[in-house]
Tab-separated table of N, CA and C in Angstrom:
chain	number	residue	atom	x	y	z
L	1	MET	N	102.302	123.450	77.714
L	1	MET	CA	102.380	124.201	78.942
L	1	MET	C	100.966	124.374	79.489
L	2	GLN	N	100.743	123.974	80.713
L	2	GLN	CA	99.421	124.016	81.304
L	2	GLN	C	99.361	125.071	82.406
L	3	GLY	N	98.153	125.376	82.838
L	3	GLY	CA	97.961	126.265	83.966
L	3	GLY	C	97.908	127.724	83.563
L	4	PRO	N	98.043	128.599	84.572
L	4	PRO	CA	97.910	130.033	84.304
L	4	PRO	C	99.013	130.586	83.402
L	5	TRP	N	100.179	129.941	83.374
L	5	TRP	CA	101.257	130.411	82.497
L	5	TRP	C	100.873	130.303	81.029
L	6	ASN	N	99.990	129.366	80.724
L	6	ASN	CA	99.557	129.152	79.349
L	6	ASN	C	98.862	130.382	78.767
L	7	ILE	N	98.219	131.164	79.626
L	7	ILE	CA	97.515	132.357	79.156
L	7	ILE	C	98.483	133.337	78.519
L	8	LEU	N	99.673	133.474	79.094
L	8	LEU	CA	100.651	134.429	78.577
L	8	LEU	C	101.683	133.776	77.660
L	9	PHE	N	102.117	132.572	78.005
L	9	PHE	CA	103.214	131.940	77.272
L	9	PHE	C	102.786	130.771	76.402
L	10	GLY	N	101.486	130.528	76.284
L	10	GLY	CA	100.993	129.394	75.518
L	10	GLY	C	101.346	129.475	74.044
L	11	SER	N	101.470	128.323	73.451
L	11	SER	CA	101.799	128.203	72.035
L	11	SER	C	100.942	127.071	71.477
L	12	TYR	N	100.414	127.270	70.295
L	12	TYR	CA	99.511	126.293	69.699
L	12	TYR	C	100.090	125.820	68.376
L	13	PRO	N	100.649	124.596	68.323
L	13	PRO	CA	101.278	124.097	67.090
L	13	PRO	C	100.262	123.903	65.977
L	14	LYS	N	100.724	124.151	64.767
L	14	LYS	CA	99.856	124.006	63.595
L	14	LYS	C	100.722	123.713	62.380
L	15	THR	N	100.250	122.790	61.527
L	15	THR	CA	100.939	122.516	60.270
L	15	THR	C	99.938	122.650	59.129
L	16	PHE	N	100.435	123.072	57.996
L	16	PHE	CA	99.631	123.229	56.789
L	16	PHE	C	100.339	122.492	55.665
L	17	GLU	N	99.653	121.568	55.045
L	17	GLU	CA	100.223	120.810	53.931
L	17	GLU	C	99.983	121.579	52.640
L	18	SER	N	100.994	121.629	51.809
L	18	SER	CA	100.897	122.365	50.554
L	18	SER	C	100.684	121.423	49.375
L	19	SER	N	99.936	121.897	48.404
L	19	SER	CA	99.737	121.143	47.163
L	19	SER	C	100.833	121.436	46.147
L	20	TYR	N	101.732	122.363	46.481
L	20	TYR	CA	102.760	122.830	45.554
L	20	TYR	C	104.132	122.304	45.954
L	21	ASP	N	105.100	122.476	45.050
L	21	ASP	CA	106.470	122.159	45.420
L	21	ASP	C	106.993	123.251	46.357
L	22	PHE	N	108.198	123.099	46.829
L	22	PHE	CA	108.746	123.971	47.862
L	22	PHE	C	108.754	125.444	47.448
L	23	GLU	N	109.378	125.740	46.316
L	23	GLU	CA	109.518	127.129	45.869
L	23	GLU	C	108.165	127.759	45.543
L	24	GLU	N	107.278	126.983	44.924
L	24	GLU	CA	105.948	127.485	44.586
L	24	GLU	C	105.120	127.730	45.846
L	25	SER	N	105.290	126.910	46.858
L	25	SER	CA	104.577	127.107	48.124
L	25	SER	C	104.937	128.450	48.743
L	26	VAL	N	106.222	128.750	48.761
L	26	VAL	CA	106.677	130.042	49.291
L	26	VAL	C	106.101	131.179	48.456
L	27	ARG	N	106.127	131.029	47.146
L	27	ARG	CA	105.657	132.084	46.260
L	27	ARG	C	104.157	132.344	46.436
L	28	VAL	N	103.334	131.295	46.505
L	28	VAL	CA	101.886	131.505	46.599
L	28	VAL	C	101.487	132.075	47.963
L	29	LEU	N	102.170	131.664	49.014
L	29	LEU	CA	101.848	132.239	50.328
L	29	LEU	C	102.280	133.706	50.383
L	30	LYS	N	103.421	133.995	49.800
L	30	LYS	CA	103.882	135.393	49.760
L	30	LYS	C	102.901	136.252	48.964
L	31	ALA	N	102.360	135.698	47.888
L	31	ALA	CA	101.399	136.448	47.064
L	31	ALA	C	100.068	136.650	47.792
L	32	ALA	N	99.722	135.754	48.699
L	32	ALA	CA	98.439	135.846	49.412
L	32	ALA	C	98.502	136.744	50.639
L	33	THR	N	99.693	137.230	50.970
L	33	THR	CA	99.869	138.052	52.162
L	33	THR	C	100.484	139.398	51.801
L	34	LYS	N	100.417	140.315	52.735
L	34	LYS	CA	100.999	141.652	52.560
L	34	LYS	C	102.266	141.751	53.394
L	35	ARG	N	103.151	142.651	53.007
L	35	ARG	CA	104.415	142.811	53.733
L	35	ARG	C	104.311	143.801	54.890
L	36	SER	N	103.458	144.816	54.751
L	36	SER	CA	103.438	145.919	55.703
L	36	SER	C	102.048	146.126	56.285
L	37	VAL	N	102.002	146.540	57.535
L	37	VAL	CA	100.747	146.871	58.192
L	37	VAL	C	100.063	148.018	57.447
L	38	PHE	N	100.840	148.912	56.874
L	38	PHE	CA	100.291	150.067	56.168
L	38	PHE	C	99.557	149.682	54.887
L	39	SER	N	99.822	148.501	54.376
L	39	SER	CA	99.111	148.038	53.179
L	39	SER	C	97.712	147.541	53.519
L	40	SER	N	97.397	147.497	54.802
L	40	SER	CA	96.086	147.035	55.262
L	40	SER	C	95.265	148.192	55.814
L	41	PHE	N	95.361	149.325	55.180
L	41	PHE	CA	94.699	150.528	55.672
L	41	PHE	C	93.182	150.466	55.518
L	42	LEU	N	92.700	149.784	54.475
L	42	LEU	CA	91.270	149.759	54.208
L	42	LEU	C	90.622	148.383	54.334
L	43	SER	N	91.413	147.331	54.414
L	43	SER	CA	90.831	145.994	54.532
L	43	SER	C	91.738	145.118	55.393
L	44	GLN	N	91.135	144.106	56.002
L	44	GLN	CA	91.941	143.204	56.822
L	44	GLN	C	92.764	142.283	55.938
L	45	ASN	N	93.961	141.991	56.377
L	45	ASN	CA	94.878	141.152	55.610
L	45	ASN	C	95.758	140.344	56.546
L	46	ALA	N	96.329	139.295	55.989
L	46	ALA	CA	97.413	138.585	56.656
L	46	ALA	C	98.683	139.326	56.280
L	47	VAL	N	99.435	139.748	57.284
L	47	VAL	CA	100.597	140.603	57.062
L	47	VAL	C	101.815	139.994	57.735
L	48	GLY	N	102.949	140.077	57.055
L	48	GLY	CA	104.187	139.616	57.668
L	48	GLY	C	105.206	139.184	56.649
L	49	ARG	N	106.184	138.419	57.123
L	49	ARG	CA	107.288	137.945	56.288
L	49	ARG	C	107.046	136.502	55.865
L	50	VAL	N	107.354	136.229	54.622
L	50	VAL	CA	107.278	134.856	54.111
L	50	VAL	C	108.566	134.574	53.360
L	51	SER	N	109.328	133.638	53.858
L	51	SER	CA	110.535	133.163	53.187
L	51	SER	C	110.631	131.663	53.472
L	52	PRO	N	111.485	130.945	52.753
L	52	PRO	CA	111.583	129.499	53.001
L	52	PRO	C	112.009	129.178	54.437
L	53	GLU	N	112.852	130.041	55.026
L	53	GLU	CA	113.382	129.787	56.361
L	53	GLU	C	112.491	130.291	57.476
L	54	ARG	N	111.659	131.298	57.170
L	54	ARG	CA	110.880	131.924	58.236
L	54	ARG	C	109.573	132.487	57.710
L	55	VAL	N	108.501	132.120	58.388
L	55	VAL	CA	107.185	132.693	58.107
L	55	VAL	C	106.687	133.307	59.410
L	56	SER	N	106.308	134.572	59.342
L	56	SER	CA	105.776	135.281	60.502
L	56	SER	C	104.582	136.089	60.020
L	57	LEU	N	103.370	135.674	60.413
L	57	LEU	CA	102.158	136.317	59.916
L	57	LEU	C	101.232	136.694	61.068
L	58	GLN	N	100.514	137.774	60.854
L	58	GLN	CA	99.503	138.227	61.793
L	58	GLN	C	98.298	138.726	61.020
L	59	ARG	N	97.172	138.744	61.669
L	59	ARG	CA	95.963	139.325	61.089
L	59	ARG	C	95.948	140.807	61.446
L	60	VAL	N	95.791	141.645	60.421
L	60	VAL	CA	95.715	143.088	60.647
L	60	VAL	C	94.336	143.561	60.230
L	61	ILE	N	93.645	144.189	61.186
L	61	ILE	CA	92.326	144.766	60.943
L	61	ILE	C	92.496	146.280	60.989
L	62	PRO	N	92.020	146.999	59.976
L	62	PRO	CA	92.216	148.452	59.949
L	62	PRO	C	91.689	149.134	61.209
L	63	PHE	N	92.489	150.027	61.746
L	63	PHE	CA	92.134	150.861	62.897
L	63	PHE	C	91.899	150.065	64.181
L	64	VAL	N	92.384	148.834	64.238
L	64	VAL	CA	92.255	148.014	65.442
L	64	VAL	C	93.646	147.524	65.827
L	65	GLY	N	94.043	147.819	67.048
L	65	GLY	CA	95.322	147.343	67.551
L	65	GLY	C	95.098	146.418	68.734
L	66	ASN	N	95.845	145.347	68.789
L	66	ASN	CA	95.718	144.406	69.900
L	66	ASN	C	97.054	143.688	70.074
L	67	SER	N	97.759	144.024	71.113
L	67	SER	CA	99.064	143.409	71.375
L	67	SER	C	98.956	141.959	71.823
L	68	PHE	N	97.762	141.511	72.143
L	68	PHE	CA	97.573	140.150	72.642
L	68	PHE	C	97.124	139.177	71.553
L	69	LYS	N	97.089	139.622	70.325
L	69	LYS	CA	96.650	138.744	69.235
L	69	LYS	C	97.728	137.715	68.909
L	70	PRO	N	97.326	136.597	68.330
L	70	PRO	CA	98.301	135.562	67.989
L	70	PRO	C	99.035	135.868	66.684
L	71	PHE	N	100.278	135.464	66.643
L	71	PHE	CA	101.100	135.510	65.441
L	71	PHE	C	101.367	134.069	65.048
L	72	PHE	N	101.443	133.808	63.738
L	72	PHE	CA	101.873	132.488	63.294
L	72	PHE	C	103.351	132.583	62.971
L	73	LEU	N	104.153	131.744	63.601
L	73	LEU	CA	105.587	131.667	63.358
L	73	LEU	C	105.909	130.264	62.888
L	74	GLY	N	106.553	130.141	61.741
L	74	GLY	CA	106.856	128.811	61.230
L	74	GLY	C	107.892	128.844	60.125
L	75	ARG	N	108.018	127.713	59.455
L	75	ARG	CA	108.956	127.579	58.336
L	75	ARG	C	108.479	126.457	57.427
L	76	PHE	N	108.863	126.555	56.182
L	76	PHE	CA	108.534	125.505	55.217
L	76	PHE	C	109.515	124.350	55.398
L	77	GLU	N	108.971	123.128	55.332
L	77	GLU	CA	109.789	121.915	55.483
L	77	GLU	C	109.333	120.878	54.473
L	78	ARG	N	110.246	119.970	54.183
L	78	ARG	CA	109.902	118.811	53.365
L	78	ARG	C	109.748	117.620	54.305
L	79	LYS	N	108.564	116.995	54.283
L	79	LYS	CA	108.315	115.830	55.132
L	79	LYS	C	107.623	114.755	54.313
L	80	ASN	N	108.217	113.585	54.276
L	80	ASN	CA	107.649	112.438	53.557
L	80	ASN	C	107.288	112.784	52.120
L	81	GLY	N	108.161	113.520	51.453
L	81	GLY	CA	107.939	113.870	50.057
L	81	GLY	C	106.934	114.981	49.833
L	82	LYS	N	106.459	115.608	50.887
L	82	LYS	CA	105.492	116.699	50.756
L	82	LYS	C	106.062	117.958	51.383
L	83	VAL	N	105.528	119.076	50.966
L	83	VAL	CA	105.925	120.365	51.541
L	83	VAL	C	104.887	120.747	52.576
L	84	VAL	N	105.356	121.085	53.767
L	84	VAL	CA	104.461	121.528	54.826
L	84	VAL	C	104.993	122.831	55.421
L	85	LEU	N	104.077	123.638	55.866
L	85	LEU	CA	104.406	124.819	56.633
L	85	LEU	C	104.133	124.445	58.086
L	86	ALA	N	105.191	124.303	58.865
L	86	ALA	CA	105.069	123.885	60.256
L	86	ALA	C	105.422	125.044	61.170
L	87	GLY	N	104.609	125.246	62.184
L	87	GLY	CA	104.882	126.329	63.115
L	87	GLY	C	103.917	126.321	64.275
L	88	HIS	N	103.737	127.484	64.851
L	88	HIS	CA	102.844	127.613	65.996
L	88	HIS	C	102.284	129.030	66.078
L	89	PHE	N	101.152	129.141	66.743
L	89	PHE	CA	100.556	130.429	67.040
L	89	PHE	C	100.977	130.819	68.447
L	90	THR	N	101.417	132.042	68.598
L	90	THR	CA	101.831	132.530	69.900
L	90	THR	C	101.656	134.046	69.959
L	91	MET	N	101.706	134.576	71.159
L	91	MET	CA	101.572	136.012	71.355
L	91	MET	C	102.902	136.704	71.030
L	92	TYR	N	102.835	137.960	70.681
L	92	TYR	CA	103.984	138.790	70.357
L	92	TYR	C	104.987	138.778	71.518
L	93	LEU	N	106.269	138.596	71.219
L	93	LEU	CA	107.315	138.459	72.234
L	93	LEU	C	107.377	139.677	73.158
L	94	PHE	N	107.306	140.885	72.610
L	94	PHE	CA	107.384	142.090	73.442
L	94	PHE	C	106.248	142.123	74.466
L	95	THR	N	105.063	141.681	74.067
L	95	THR	CA	103.920	141.642	74.982
L	95	THR	C	104.181	140.660	76.112
L	96	LYS	N	104.746	139.497	75.796
L	96	LYS	CA	105.073	138.523	76.833
L	96	LYS	C	106.086	139.102	77.827
L	97	ILE	N	107.104	139.779	77.289
L	97	ILE	CA	108.135	140.365	78.151
L	97	ILE	C	107.534	141.461	79.022
L	98	PHE	N	106.767	142.368	78.415
L	98	PHE	CA	106.172	143.472	79.167
L	98	PHE	C	105.267	142.963	80.288
L	99	MET	N	104.400	142.018	79.966
L	99	MET	CA	103.470	141.512	80.982
L	99	MET	C	104.199	140.694	82.044
L	100	SER	N	105.283	140.012	81.689
L	100	SER	CA	106.079	139.293	82.687
L	100	SER	C	106.706	140.276	83.674
L	101	ILE	N	107.222	141.382	83.170
L	101	ILE	CA	107.787	142.413	84.039
L	101	ILE	C	106.682	143.003	84.922
L	102	TRP	N	105.525	143.267	84.334
L	102	TRP	CA	104.387	143.789	85.101
L	102	TRP	C	104.046	142.847	86.257
L	103	PHE	N	103.821	141.580	85.949
L	103	PHE	CA	103.447	140.614	86.984
L	103	PHE	C	104.569	140.444	88.011
L	104	GLY	N	105.817	140.466	87.558
L	104	GLY	CA	106.944	140.338	88.482
L	104	GLY	C	107.000	141.477	89.489
L	105	PHE	N	106.853	142.711	89.009
L	105	PHE	CA	106.877	143.855	89.926
L	105	PHE	C	105.668	143.857	90.857
L	106	VAL	N	104.528	143.444	90.342
L	106	VAL	CA	103.336	143.396	91.192
L	106	VAL	C	103.515	142.349	92.290
L	107	ILE	N	104.035	141.187	91.962
L	107	ILE	CA	104.276	140.147	92.972
L	107	ILE	C	105.296	140.638	94.001
L	108	LEU	N	106.355	141.276	93.536
L	108	LEU	CA	107.342	141.848	94.452
L	108	LEU	C	106.687	142.885	95.371
L	109	GLY	N	105.826	143.708	94.816
L	109	GLY	CA	105.112	144.702	95.618
L	109	GLY	C	104.229	144.074	96.677
L	110	ILE	N	103.549	142.991	96.313
L	110	ILE	CA	102.702	142.288	97.283
L	110	ILE	C	103.560	141.735	98.423
L	111	ILE	N	104.686	141.126	98.074
L	111	ILE	CA	105.572	140.546	99.087
L	111	ILE	C	106.107	141.635	100.015
L	112	LEU	N	106.591	142.730	99.448
L	112	LEU	CA	107.156	143.803	100.274
L	112	LEU	C	106.094	144.465	101.141
L	113	ALA	N	104.922	144.727	100.588
L	113	ALA	CA	103.849	145.358	101.360
L	113	ALA	C	103.373	144.439	102.477
L	114	THR	N	103.266	143.143	102.196
L	114	THR	CA	102.855	142.185	103.221
L	114	THR	C	103.909	142.090	104.322
L	115	TYR	N	105.174	142.064	103.932
L	115	TYR	CA	106.266	142.032	104.912
L	115	TYR	C	106.220	143.269	105.802
L	116	GLN	N	105.995	144.421	105.200
L	116	GLN	CA	105.938	145.662	105.958
L	116	GLN	C	104.801	145.635	106.981
L	117	VAL	N	103.665	145.108	106.581
L	117	VAL	CA	102.509	145.061	107.479
L	117	VAL	C	102.707	144.024	108.583
L	118	ILE	N	103.182	142.824	108.235
L	118	ILE	CA	103.257	141.729	109.205
L	118	ILE	C	104.518	141.807	110.071
L	119	ALA	N	105.673	141.840	109.433
L	119	ALA	CA	106.925	141.743	110.181
L	119	ALA	C	107.301	143.048	110.871
L	120	GLU	N	107.127	144.144	110.188
L	120	GLU	CA	107.558	145.408	110.753
L	120	GLU	C	106.435	146.146	111.465
L	121	GLY	N	105.213	145.727	111.269
L	121	GLY	CA	104.085	146.390	111.899
L	121	GLY	C	103.842	147.785	111.356
L	122	LYS	N	104.417	148.088	110.206
L	122	LYS	CA	104.260	149.404	109.587
L	122	LYS	C	103.379	149.282	108.354
L	123	GLY	N	102.990	150.399	107.862
L	123	GLY	CA	102.282	150.429	106.592
L	123	GLY	C	100.797	150.215	106.763
L	124	ASN	N	100.137	150.356	105.682
L	124	ASN	CA	98.688	150.240	105.628
L	124	ASN	C	98.336	148.781	105.335
L	125	TRP	N	97.503	148.147	106.125
L	125	TRP	CA	97.158	146.739	105.926
L	125	TRP	C	96.393	146.512	104.618
L	126	GLN	N	95.826	147.586	104.035
L	126	GLN	CA	95.064	147.456	102.796
L	126	GLN	C	95.963	147.436	101.552
L	127	LEU	N	97.202	147.909	101.711
L	127	LEU	CA	98.103	148.021	100.559
L	127	LEU	C	98.353	146.687	99.853
L	128	PRO	N	98.619	145.573	100.552
L	128	PRO	CA	98.809	144.307	99.820
L	128	PRO	C	97.587	143.914	98.996
L	129	PHE	N	96.401	144.218	99.497
L	129	PHE	CA	95.183	143.892	98.759
L	129	PHE	C	95.024	144.784	97.524
L	130	PHE	N	95.402	146.049	97.662
L	130	PHE	CA	95.363	146.964	96.522
L	130	PHE	C	96.319	146.485	95.424
L	131	ILE	N	97.522	146.104	95.841
L	131	ILE	CA	98.512	145.628	94.864
L	131	ILE	C	98.060	144.304	94.237
L	132	ALA	N	97.417	143.449	95.016
L	132	ALA	CA	96.861	142.212	94.459
L	132	ALA	C	95.790	142.542	93.424
L	133	GLY	N	95.071	143.636	93.637
L	133	GLY	CA	94.103	144.101	92.640
L	133	GLY	C	94.776	144.492	91.337
L	134	LEU	N	95.990	145.054	91.422
L	134	LEU	CA	96.753	145.375	90.206
L	134	LEU	C	97.133	144.097	89.451
L	135	PHE	N	97.463	143.050	90.210
L	135	PHE	CA	97.755	141.757	89.577
L	135	PHE	C	96.518	141.251	88.840
L	136	LEU	N	95.388	141.297	89.519
L	136	LEU	CA	94.133	140.843	88.923
L	136	LEU	C	93.778	141.696	87.703
L	137	ALA	N	94.007	142.996	87.790
L	137	ALA	CA	93.718	143.886	86.658
L	137	ALA	C	94.580	143.518	85.444
L	138	GLY	N	95.853	143.231	85.661
L	138	GLY	CA	96.726	142.810	84.561
L	138	GLY	C	96.271	141.504	83.952
L	139	PHE	N	95.875	140.570	84.791
L	139	PHE	CA	95.383	139.270	84.333
L	139	PHE	C	94.118	139.435	83.487
L	140	VAL	N	93.182	140.251	83.983
L	140	VAL	CA	91.935	140.497	83.244
L	140	VAL	C	92.230	141.215	81.925
L	141	PHE	N	93.189	142.137	81.938
L	141	PHE	CA	93.577	142.855	80.718
L	141	PHE	C	94.067	141.880	79.645
L	142	VAL	N	94.884	140.906	80.046
L	142	VAL	CA	95.378	139.890	79.102
L	142	VAL	C	94.204	139.062	78.569
L	143	LEU	N	93.320	138.642	79.463
L	143	LEU	CA	92.170	137.834	79.032
L	143	LEU	C	91.273	138.595	78.059
L	144	ILE	N	91.035	139.866	78.318
L	144	ILE	CA	90.202	140.667	77.417
L	144	ILE	C	90.883	140.819	76.057
L	145	GLY	N	92.186	141.090	76.061
L	145	GLY	CA	92.922	141.199	74.797
L	145	GLY	C	92.869	139.921	73.993
L	146	LYS	N	93.029	138.791	74.674
L	146	LYS	CA	92.952	137.500	73.979
L	146	LYS	C	91.531	137.219	73.496
L	147	TRP	N	90.537	137.662	74.253
L	147	TRP	CA	89.151	137.463	73.843
L	147	TRP	C	88.870	138.233	72.550
L	148	PHE	N	89.351	139.459	72.458
L	148	PHE	CA	89.143	140.237	71.235
L	148	PHE	C	89.831	139.592	70.031
L	149	ALA	N	90.876	138.824	70.263
L	149	ALA	CA	91.610	138.162	69.176
L	149	ALA	C	91.215	136.696	69.025
L	150	ARG	N	90.099	136.310	69.592
L	150	ARG	CA	89.714	134.897	69.652
L	150	ARG	C	89.540	134.252	68.278
L	151	ASN	N	89.232	135.018	67.237
L	151	ASN	CA	89.008	134.451	65.903
L	151	ASN	C	90.232	134.536	64.993
L	152	ASP	N	91.300	135.152	65.466
L	152	ASP	CA	92.457	135.396	64.607
L	152	ASP	C	93.166	134.124	64.161
L	153	MET	N	93.295	133.127	65.040
L	153	MET	CA	93.969	131.882	64.643
L	153	MET	C	93.204	131.184	63.525
L	154	ALA	N	91.890	131.094	63.670
L	154	ALA	CA	91.077	130.438	62.637
L	154	ALA	C	91.128	131.230	61.337
L	155	TRP	N	91.066	132.558	61.426
L	155	TRP	CA	91.099	133.393	60.225
L	155	TRP	C	92.430	133.233	59.494
L	156	LEU	N	93.539	133.328	60.221
L	156	LEU	CA	94.861	133.162	59.601
L	156	LEU	C	95.027	131.754	59.034
L	157	SER	N	94.514	130.756	59.742
L	157	SER	CA	94.604	129.374	59.248
L	157	SER	C	93.870	129.223	57.917
L	158	ARG	N	92.703	129.860	57.803
L	158	ARG	CA	91.961	129.799	56.531
L	158	ARG	C	92.732	130.475	55.404
L	159	VAL	N	93.353	131.610	55.680
L	159	VAL	CA	94.130	132.316	54.651
L	159	VAL	C	95.305	131.464	54.191
L	160	ILE	N	96.027	130.889	55.140
L	160	ILE	CA	97.187	130.064	54.798
L	160	ILE	C	96.748	128.816	54.039
L	161	SER	N	95.709	128.157	54.519
L	161	SER	CA	95.211	126.947	53.849
L	161	SER	C	94.737	127.240	52.431
L	162	ALA	N	94.015	128.341	52.274
L	162	ALA	CA	93.522	128.697	50.938
L	162	ALA	C	94.685	128.974	49.993
L	163	ALA	N	95.717	129.636	50.494
L	163	ALA	CA	96.871	129.938	49.646
L	163	ALA	C	97.605	128.667	49.239
L	164	LEU	N	97.720	127.732	50.150
L	164	LEU	CA	98.452	126.496	49.864
L	164	LEU	C	97.555	125.403	49.302
L	165	LYS	N	96.246	125.679	49.220
L	165	LYS	CA	95.253	124.740	48.682
L	165	LYS	C	95.422	123.348	49.254
L	166	SER	N	95.347	123.263	50.557
L	166	SER	CA	95.558	121.953	51.196
L	166	SER	C	94.587	121.763	52.342
L	167	ASN	N	94.604	120.570	52.863
L	167	ASN	CA	93.847	120.271	54.077
L	167	ASN	C	94.736	120.551	55.264
L	168	GLN	N	94.148	121.080	56.340
L	168	GLN	CA	94.920	121.361	57.547
L	168	GLN	C	95.114	120.075	58.316
L	169	THR	N	96.270	119.993	58.967
L	169	THR	CA	96.514	118.929	59.924
L	169	THR	C	97.051	119.569	61.184
L	170	SER	N	96.689	118.997	62.290
L	170	SER	CA	97.164	119.570	63.564
L	170	SER	C	98.198	118.705	64.200
């Protein structure tokens, strides 16, 4: 997905080859990660669910919250006689939904305010520009959130690779 939509809805595919058999791969990754955000109260950890059917991991840094950080979503697969963890990095679904609603209402507001000014001759001519500023503010907010999480994909990739003792492939 290219263009401005990629900022909110982008997904970055990633695969990790495991040196272990299927069941052992699941076990070692589960051992290298934590189940709960609360278990990361004093140190940063990879946190989430690890099962053969579903892997969902995020980087948790104590006392730091960021809804725009990437999550790794994937599953273990057997390919060409090897075990791989295949998935992608993407933003939290609720954040995508919330920001889509935000941008949708802001665009609707711009259209209605512009219509009021042009077609009906009513309203304040500055209102569409103010609402466009809200759009820009939301866009900048997403960019800043993603900037703060800029190292999370590499950090999570290192944790997963170290647990599976393999070389990364993209």
